[in-house]
Amino acid sequence: MQVNGQAYRSIWLAADGVGVEIIDQTQLPFRFQVVRLERLEDAMEAIRRMLVRGAPLIGATAAYGMCLGVRRATSAQALEEMAHLLIGCRPTAINLRWAVERMVRYLLSLPEEQRLAAAYREAGRICEEDVAANEAIGRHGLTLIRERWRAKPSGEPVHILTHCNGGWLATVDWGTALAPVYAAAAAGIPVHVWVDETRPRNQGASLTAWELAVAGIPHHLLVDNAGGHLMQHGLVDLCIVGSDRTTASGDVCNKIGTYLKALAARDNGVPFYVALPGSTVDWTMDDGVAGIPIEERGMEEVLRIQGEDENGTVRMVAIAPAGTPAVNPAFDVTPARLVSGLITELGLCPASRDGLLGLYPEQGR
């Protein structure tokens, strides 16, 4: 995507072919800062501290983290140890485990002396596949937006509500939930996005709103609890969100607050779609509510908030009385029954095992 007239992805191999560069998302929207990763530990820290966010991007970062680790050691034992460390960084997003296990399987199939160069090639393939998948998600999701637009009075935009960040910053490029929005804008269909702020890390406010502003797409930021009100008054045509892990039966795990949006959408007859690549499906799990491990993050994320003061200084400030305890589950699970459908790189399908197997029949074998 374009930033100030320059094309960027969210992660790329540095010019020296050794280091890896990322956009530090903790600095947005106030600073656009590129950070270089040189060691396995740098990749782990970027994932843990959320310099990179979004399941597909976390997976791509972990793949390159394996490359950086292989620069120091290439034995089978070393690969398994690296994999264990990376997978432990964020327990919920399935792309992290998927990418790391793919890297390990591939590298173990090769002689040890070939593993370093092969690691960089495979990580590059993971990134290229993600870009292609997300562009395809945009094309398939565009059909839903076009249908809604044709049903509206002439000239009115399609109003889409999203939660958290499912844009290009959450992937290598294009995004998941926002990919159909970008595709619609490119096709000349007027769109307007309702952007949930997404407390407590405010990914909607800091990332989604920034992306849409850079792309010139009309949008409004709203507090997380306002979505249901907008739906009641007919101001939302579609909800499209991303996913950090989707079970084989269609349960969707996404940023905390997604479940409440799905409930409001169901009550008001608003279609609720989830956009995700096939790498985000956990084929080993059926019951997402009981089975998906929900990351519990530190209470300081709830008790403090980052902002820019009138002098242009970015700082953290407290928003609760001293000594107040907080709970901070990072994700929730939306049952498949509340999901209108899944938008994948292979097409649209119902949020069900049969629906997913219709697109990915090899998983049934």
GROMACS .gro file of C-alpha atoms in nm:
model
  365
    1MET     CA    1   0.000   0.000   0.000
    2GLN     CA    2   0.102   0.364  -0.043
    3VAL     CA    3   0.232   0.587   0.237
    4ASN     CA    4   0.325   0.939   0.133
    5GLY     CA    5   0.357   0.822  -0.226
    6GLN     CA    6   0.584   0.529  -0.146
    7ALA     CA    7   0.480   0.164  -0.165
    8TYR     CA    8   0.517  -0.029   0.160
    9ARG     CA    9   0.446  -0.371   0.293
   10SER     CA   10   0.426  -0.431   0.668
   11ILE     CA   11   0.741  -0.649   0.666
   12TRP     CA   12   1.025  -0.688   0.418
   13LEU     CA   13   1.377  -0.820   0.382
   14ALA     CA   14   1.637  -0.546   0.431
   15ALA     CA   15   1.857  -0.435   0.143
   16ASP     CA   16   2.149  -0.640   0.278
   17GLY     CA   17   1.943  -0.959   0.250
   18VAL     CA   18   2.010  -1.039   0.617
   19GLY     CA   19   1.801  -0.822   0.846
   20VAL     CA   20   1.426  -0.781   0.839
   21GLU     CA   21   1.243  -0.448   0.856
   22ILE     CA   22   0.898  -0.377   0.997
   23ILE     CA   23   0.677  -0.078   1.065
   24ASP     CA   24   0.664  -0.019   1.442
   25GLN     CA   25   0.288  -0.016   1.495
   26THR     CA   26   0.320   0.100   1.856
   27GLN     CA   27   0.428   0.440   1.719
   28LEU     CA   28   0.127   0.488   1.492
   29PRO     CA   29  -0.060   0.707   1.423
   30PHE     CA   30   0.179   0.968   1.557
   31ARG     CA   31   0.509   0.844   1.412
   32PHE     CA   32   0.587   0.632   1.105
   33GLN     CA   33   0.897   0.444   1.215
   34VAL     CA   34   1.077   0.151   1.056
   35VAL     CA   35   1.256  -0.095   1.286
   36ARG     CA   36   1.522  -0.347   1.185
   37LEU     CA   37   1.517  -0.700   1.327
   38GLU     CA   38   1.856  -0.873   1.338
   39ARG     CA   39   1.814  -1.160   1.586
   40LEU     CA   40   1.557  -1.421   1.678
   41GLU     CA   41   1.505  -1.229   2.001
   42ASP     CA   42   1.422  -0.912   1.806
   43ALA     CA   43   1.142  -1.094   1.623
   44MET     CA   44   1.010  -1.237   1.948
   45GLU     CA   45   1.008  -0.894   2.110
   46ALA     CA   46   0.831  -0.741   1.810
   47ILE     CA   47   0.559  -1.004   1.839
   48ARG     CA   48   0.524  -0.984   2.218
   49ARG     CA   49   0.526  -0.604   2.238
   50MET     CA   50   0.289  -0.577   1.940
   51LEU     CA   51   0.521  -0.383   1.713
   52VAL     CA   52   0.358  -0.622   1.466
   53ARG     CA   53  -0.008  -0.712   1.503
   54GLY     CA   54  -0.261  -0.923   1.317
   55ALA     CA   55  -0.245  -1.300   1.280
   56PRO     CA   56  -0.102  -1.312   0.923
   57LEU     CA   57   0.169  -1.054   0.997
   58ILE     CA   58   0.260  -1.227   1.324
   59GLY     CA   59   0.304  -1.548   1.123
   60ALA     CA   60   0.523  -1.376   0.864
   61THR     CA   61   0.733  -1.217   1.138
   62ALA     CA   62   0.778  -1.554   1.306
   63ALA     CA   63   0.888  -1.707   0.975
   64TYR     CA   64   1.156  -1.442   0.938
   65GLY     CA   65   1.237  -1.489   1.306
   66MET     CA   66   1.327  -1.847   1.222
   67CYS     CA   67   1.559  -1.716   0.949
   68LEU     CA   68   1.735  -1.490   1.197
   69GLY     CA   69   1.770  -1.779   1.441
   70VAL     CA   70   1.907  -2.012   1.174
   71ARG     CA   71   2.188  -1.764   1.117
   72ARG     CA   72   2.325  -1.879   1.452
   73ALA     CA   73   2.234  -2.249   1.456
   74THR     CA   74   2.093  -2.497   1.204
   75SER     CA   75   2.067  -2.825   1.395
   76ALA     CA   76   1.735  -3.003   1.440
   77GLN     CA   77   1.747  -2.938   1.814
   78ALA     CA   78   1.809  -2.568   1.756
   79LEU     CA   79   1.516  -2.546   1.514
   80GLU     CA   80   1.282  -2.708   1.765
   81GLU     CA   81   1.399  -2.472   2.040
   82MET     CA   82   1.349  -2.166   1.819
   83ALA     CA   83   1.002  -2.287   1.727
   84HIS     CA   84   0.907  -2.337   2.092
   85LEU     CA   85   1.021  -1.985   2.183
   86LEU     CA   86   0.839  -1.819   1.895
   87ILE     CA   87   0.511  -2.008   1.940
   88GLY     CA   88   0.508  -1.906   2.306
   89CYS     CA   89   0.511  -1.534   2.224
   90ARG     CA   90   0.135  -1.508   2.153
   91PRO     CA   91  -0.083  -1.813   2.227
   92THR     CA   92  -0.406  -1.722   2.044
   93ALA     CA   93  -0.316  -1.632   1.684
   94ILE     CA   94  -0.293  -1.960   1.493
   95ASN     CA   95  -0.085  -1.818   1.206
   96LEU     CA   96   0.211  -1.794   1.441
   97ARG     CA   97   0.214  -2.169   1.504
   98TRP     CA   98   0.125  -2.246   1.142
   99ALA     CA   99   0.414  -2.045   1.000
  100VAL     CA  100   0.672  -2.172   1.248
  101GLU     CA  101   0.573  -2.537   1.204
  102ARG     CA  102   0.581  -2.495   0.826
  103MET     CA  103   0.933  -2.351   0.849
  104VAL     CA  104   1.054  -2.632   1.074
  105ARG     CA  105   0.908  -2.908   0.856
  106TYR     CA  106   1.065  -2.761   0.546
  107LEU     CA  107   1.407  -2.702   0.698
  108LEU     CA  108   1.425  -3.046   0.857
  109SER     CA  109   1.371  -3.199   0.513
  110LEU     CA  110   1.697  -3.044   0.391
  111PRO     CA  111   2.064  -3.108   0.467
  112GLU     CA  112   2.186  -2.882   0.746
  113GLU     CA  113   2.421  -2.683   0.521
  114GLN     CA  114   2.128  -2.577   0.298
  115ARG     CA  115   1.897  -2.458   0.574
  116LEU     CA  116   2.001  -2.093   0.603
  117ALA     CA  117   1.940  -1.996   0.242
  118ALA     CA  118   1.629  -2.214   0.232
  119ALA     CA  119   1.486  -2.044   0.541
  120TYR     CA  120   1.491  -1.704   0.374
  121ARG     CA  121   1.333  -1.847   0.059
  122GLU     CA  122   1.052  -2.012   0.253
  123ALA     CA  123   0.981  -1.704   0.464
  124GLY     CA  124   0.963  -1.504   0.142
  125ARG     CA  125   0.716  -1.755   0.000
  126ILE     CA  126   0.499  -1.727   0.311
  127CYS     CA  127   0.488  -1.350   0.263
  128GLU     CA  128   0.409  -1.369  -0.108
  129GLU     CA  129   0.136  -1.625  -0.047
  130ASP     CA  130  -0.017  -1.398   0.216
  131VAL     CA  131  -0.026  -1.103  -0.022
  132ALA     CA  132  -0.193  -1.313  -0.292
  133ALA     CA  133  -0.445  -1.458  -0.046
  134ASN     CA  134  -0.542  -1.119   0.089
  135GLU     CA  135  -0.582  -0.969  -0.257
  136ALA     CA  136  -0.815  -1.260  -0.338
  137ILE     CA  137  -1.010  -1.200  -0.015
  138GLY     CA  138  -1.060  -0.844  -0.138
  139ARG     CA  139  -1.198  -0.964  -0.471
  140HIS     CA  140  -1.440  -1.209  -0.312
  141GLY     CA  141  -1.553  -0.964  -0.047
  142LEU     CA  142  -1.610  -0.702  -0.315
  143THR     CA  143  -1.906  -0.903  -0.442
  144LEU     CA  144  -2.082  -0.856  -0.106
  145ILE     CA  145  -2.021  -0.482  -0.106
  146ARG     CA  146  -2.132  -0.449  -0.468
  147GLU     CA  147  -2.459  -0.632  -0.392
  148ARG     CA  148  -2.534  -0.398  -0.101
  149TRP     CA  149  -2.448  -0.094  -0.311
  150ARG     CA  150  -2.680  -0.195  -0.594
  151ALA     CA  151  -2.966  -0.235  -0.344
  152LYS     CA  152  -2.920   0.119  -0.206
  153PRO     CA  153  -3.056   0.446  -0.344
  154SER     CA  154  -2.830   0.590  -0.612
  155GLY     CA  155  -2.521   0.765  -0.482
  156GLU     CA  156  -2.537   0.641  -0.125
  157PRO     CA  157  -2.224   0.474   0.011
  158VAL     CA  158  -2.212   0.129   0.163
  159HIS     CA  159  -2.157   0.168   0.538
  160ILE     CA  160  -1.926  -0.100   0.677
  161LEU     CA  161  -1.848  -0.149   1.044
  162THR     CA  162  -1.523  -0.315   1.143
  163HIS     CA  163  -1.353  -0.401   1.471
  164CYS     CA  164  -0.982  -0.395   1.553
  165ASN     CA  165  -0.746  -0.371   1.255
  166GLY     CA  166  -0.790  -0.605   0.961
  167GLY     CA  167  -0.607  -0.382   0.718
  168TRP     CA  168  -0.273  -0.416   0.543
  169LEU     CA  169  -0.089  -0.349   0.869
  170ALA     CA  170  -0.235  -0.674   1.005
  171THR     CA  171  -0.104  -0.874   0.709
  172VAL     CA  172   0.189  -0.847   0.470
  173ASP     CA  173  -0.027  -0.637   0.235
  174TRP     CA  174  -0.394  -0.567   0.144
  175GLY     CA  175  -0.541  -0.691   0.473
  176THR     CA  176  -0.831  -0.918   0.555
  177ALA     CA  177  -1.139  -0.724   0.672
  178LEU     CA  178  -1.031  -0.410   0.488
  179ALA     CA  179  -0.924  -0.584   0.167
  180PRO     CA  180  -1.283  -0.577   0.031
  181VAL     CA  181  -1.306  -0.210   0.126
  182TYR     CA  182  -0.990  -0.128  -0.067
  183ALA     CA  183  -1.117  -0.334  -0.361
  184ALA     CA  184  -1.451  -0.152  -0.357
  185ALA     CA  185  -1.285   0.188  -0.349
  186ALA     CA  186  -1.063   0.086  -0.642
  187ALA     CA  187  -1.376  -0.026  -0.831
  188GLY     CA  188  -1.541   0.313  -0.783
  189ILE     CA  189  -1.800   0.194  -0.531
  190PRO     CA  190  -1.857   0.458  -0.260
  191VAL     CA  191  -1.780   0.313   0.083
  192HIS     CA  192  -1.775   0.455   0.432
  193VAL     CA  193  -1.625   0.272   0.729
  194TRP     CA  194  -1.737   0.287   1.092
  195VAL     CA  195  -1.414   0.228   1.284
  196ASP     CA  196  -1.441   0.079   1.633
  197GLU     CA  197  -1.171   0.230   1.855
  198THR     CA  198  -1.101  -0.122   1.992
  199ARG     CA  199  -1.005  -0.074   2.353
  200PRO     CA  200  -0.773  -0.129   2.526
  201ARG     CA  201  -0.496  -0.115   2.262
  202ASN     CA  202  -0.703   0.105   2.030
  203GLN     CA  203  -0.599  -0.068   1.709
  204GLY     CA  204  -0.902   0.079   1.534
  205ALA     CA  205  -0.819   0.434   1.639
  206SER     CA  206  -0.446   0.414   1.582
  207LEU     CA  207  -0.418   0.174   1.287
  208THR     CA  208  -0.746   0.133   1.095
  209ALA     CA  209  -0.826   0.505   1.101
  210TRP     CA  210  -0.467   0.584   0.996
  211GLU     CA  211  -0.482   0.336   0.707
  212LEU     CA  212  -0.815   0.467   0.581
  213ALA     CA  213  -0.697   0.828   0.607
  214VAL     CA  214  -0.382   0.746   0.407
  215ALA     CA  215  -0.597   0.570   0.145
  216GLY     CA  216  -0.848   0.858   0.130
  217ILE     CA  217  -1.145   0.639   0.225
  218PRO     CA  218  -1.427   0.811   0.420
  219HIS     CA  219  -1.458   0.688   0.778
  220HIS     CA  220  -1.563   0.783   1.128
  221LEU     CA  221  -1.411   0.663   1.455
  222LEU     CA  222  -1.658   0.550   1.719
  223VAL     CA  223  -1.639   0.418   2.071
  224ASP     CA  224  -1.673   0.042   2.093
  225ASN     CA  225  -2.017   0.054   2.253
  226ALA     CA  226  -2.174   0.270   1.980
  227GLY     CA  227  -2.199   0.004   1.709
  228GLY     CA  228  -2.527  -0.144   1.829
  229HIS     CA  229  -2.688   0.199   1.833
  230LEU     CA  230  -2.583   0.262   1.473
  231MET     CA  231  -2.724  -0.075   1.369
  232GLN     CA  232  -3.057  -0.001   1.539
  233HIS     CA  233  -3.089   0.312   1.330
  234GLY     CA  234  -3.007   0.149   0.997
  235LEU     CA  235  -2.666   0.310   0.963
  236VAL     CA  236  -2.467  -0.012   0.911
  237ASP     CA  237  -2.500  -0.217   0.591
  238LEU     CA  238  -2.233  -0.480   0.665
  239CYS     CA  239  -2.000  -0.584   0.943
  240ILE     CA  240  -1.667  -0.725   0.829
  241VAL     CA  241  -1.404  -0.830   1.081
  242GLY     CA  242  -1.087  -1.036   1.073
  243SER     CA  243  -0.989  -1.342   1.272
  244ASP     CA  244  -0.693  -1.458   1.478
  245ARG     CA  245  -0.813  -1.819   1.477
  246THR     CA  246  -1.119  -1.983   1.323
  247THR     CA  247  -1.212  -2.338   1.418
  248ALA     CA  248  -1.296  -2.613   1.171
  249SER     CA  249  -1.663  -2.566   1.266
  250GLY     CA  250  -1.663  -2.191   1.195
  251ASP     CA  251  -1.627  -2.040   1.543
  252VAL     CA  252  -1.427  -1.719   1.514
  253CYS     CA  253  -1.174  -1.585   1.762
  254ASN     CA  254  -1.096  -1.217   1.714
  255LYS     CA  255  -1.010  -0.910   1.919
  256ILE     CA  256  -1.213  -0.867   2.237
  257GLY     CA  257  -1.548  -0.702   2.161
  258THR     CA  258  -1.612  -0.884   1.834
  259TYR     CA  259  -1.866  -1.116   1.997
  260LEU     CA  260  -2.075  -0.822   2.118
  261LYS     CA  261  -2.079  -0.675   1.765
  262ALA     CA  262  -2.198  -1.008   1.627
  263LEU     CA  263  -2.481  -1.020   1.882
  264ALA     CA  264  -2.589  -0.667   1.792
  265ALA     CA  265  -2.571  -0.749   1.421
  266ARG     CA  266  -2.788  -1.058   1.464
  267ASP     CA  267  -3.046  -0.863   1.664
  268ASN     CA  268  -3.068  -0.597   1.395
  269GLY     CA  269  -3.050  -0.813   1.084
  270VAL     CA  270  -2.710  -0.678   0.978
  271PRO     CA  271  -2.489  -0.929   0.788
  272PHE     CA  272  -2.179  -1.017   0.988
  273TYR     CA  273  -1.888  -1.152   0.781
  274VAL     CA  274  -1.540  -1.266   0.878
  275ALA     CA  275  -1.247  -1.229   0.636
  276LEU     CA  276  -0.955  -1.467   0.678
  277PRO     CA  277  -0.698  -1.667   0.482
  278GLY     CA  278  -0.700  -2.046   0.506
  279SER     CA  279  -0.387  -2.033   0.723
  280THR     CA  280  -0.602  -1.887   1.004
  281VAL     CA  281  -0.824  -2.197   1.024
  282ASP     CA  282  -0.738  -2.437   1.307
  283TRP     CA  283  -0.844  -2.771   1.163
  284THR     CA  284  -0.765  -2.949   1.491
  285MET     CA  285  -1.037  -2.770   1.686
  286ASP     CA  286  -1.417  -2.756   1.673
  287ASP     CA  287  -1.538  -2.575   1.985
  288GLY     CA  288  -1.375  -2.234   1.992
  289VAL     CA  289  -1.532  -2.117   2.318
  290ALA     CA  290  -1.400  -2.415   2.511
  291GLY     CA  291  -1.083  -2.481   2.316
  292ILE     CA  292  -0.911  -2.162   2.201
  293PRO     CA  293  -0.660  -2.029   2.457
  294ILE     CA  294  -0.742  -1.664   2.523
  295GLU     CA  295  -0.437  -1.448   2.583
  296GLU     CA  296  -0.456  -1.252   2.908
  297ARG     CA  297  -0.248  -0.937   2.873
  298GLY     CA  298  -0.121  -0.704   3.144
  299MET     CA  299  -0.363  -0.483   3.332
  300GLU     CA  300  -0.159  -0.171   3.251
  301GLU     CA  301  -0.308  -0.179   2.899
  302VAL     CA  302  -0.650  -0.117   3.054
  303LEU     CA  303  -0.540   0.127   3.324
  304ARG     CA  304  -0.326   0.350   3.100
  305ILE     CA  305  -0.366   0.494   2.752
  306GLN     CA  306  -0.124   0.638   2.496
  307GLY     CA  307  -0.183   0.972   2.331
  308GLU     CA  308  -0.016   1.283   2.197
  309ASP     CA  309  -0.029   1.604   2.404
  310GLU     CA  310  -0.056   1.960   2.275
  311ASN     CA  311   0.323   1.981   2.247
  312GLY     CA  312   0.343   1.680   2.017
  313THR     CA  313   0.484   1.453   2.288
  314VAL     CA  314   0.353   1.096   2.288
  315ARG     CA  315   0.300   0.977   2.644
  316MET     CA  316   0.112   0.724   2.854
  317VAL     CA  317  -0.141   0.853   3.108
  318ALA     CA  318  -0.342   0.679   3.379
  319ILE     CA  319  -0.721   0.669   3.339
  320ALA     CA  320  -0.821   0.490   3.662
  321PRO     CA  321  -0.764   0.546   4.036
  322ALA     CA  322  -0.431   0.422   4.170
  323GLY     CA  323  -0.452   0.064   4.291
  324THR     CA  324  -0.752  -0.027   4.074
  325PRO     CA  325  -0.720  -0.385   3.946
  326ALA     CA  326  -0.813  -0.469   3.586
  327VAL     CA  327  -0.873  -0.778   3.378
  328ASN     CA  328  -0.756  -0.784   3.018
  329PRO     CA  329  -0.864  -1.077   2.796
  330ALA     CA  330  -0.726  -0.991   2.453
  331PHE     CA  331  -0.975  -1.194   2.245
  332ASP     CA  332  -1.324  -1.341   2.248
  333VAL     CA  333  -1.495  -1.612   2.045
  334THR     CA  334  -1.797  -1.553   1.822
  335PRO     CA  335  -1.994  -1.878   1.772
  336ALA     CA  336  -2.046  -1.983   1.411
  337ARG     CA  337  -2.423  -1.940   1.444
  338LEU     CA  338  -2.372  -1.561   1.461
  339VAL     CA  339  -2.151  -1.545   1.149
  340SER     CA  340  -2.325  -1.479   0.817
  341GLY     CA  341  -2.032  -1.621   0.622
  342LEU     CA  342  -1.658  -1.643   0.581
  343ILE     CA  343  -1.462  -1.454   0.314
  344THR     CA  344  -1.151  -1.652   0.223
  345GLU     CA  345  -0.894  -1.644  -0.056
  346LEU     CA  346  -1.085  -1.931  -0.222
  347GLY     CA  347  -1.427  -1.768  -0.205
  348LEU     CA  348  -1.726  -1.725   0.027
  349CYS     CA  349  -1.861  -2.004   0.242
  350PRO     CA  350  -2.091  -2.064   0.539
  351ALA     CA  351  -1.927  -2.061   0.881
  352SER     CA  352  -1.945  -2.437   0.924
  353ARG     CA  353  -1.735  -2.748   0.879
  354ASP     CA  354  -1.916  -2.834   0.557
  355GLY     CA  355  -1.873  -2.480   0.432
  356LEU     CA  356  -1.499  -2.476   0.499
  357LEU     CA  357  -1.445  -2.825   0.358
  358GLY     CA  358  -1.621  -2.714   0.043
  359LEU     CA  359  -1.332  -2.473  -0.014
  360TYR     CA  360  -1.055  -2.682   0.148
  361PRO     CA  361  -1.153  -3.045   0.073
  362GLU     CA  362  -0.798  -3.169   0.137
  363GLN     CA  363  -0.850  -3.098   0.508
  364GLY     CA  364  -1.124  -3.359   0.518
  365ARG     CA  365  -0.872  -3.624   0.419
   0.00000   0.00000   0.00000
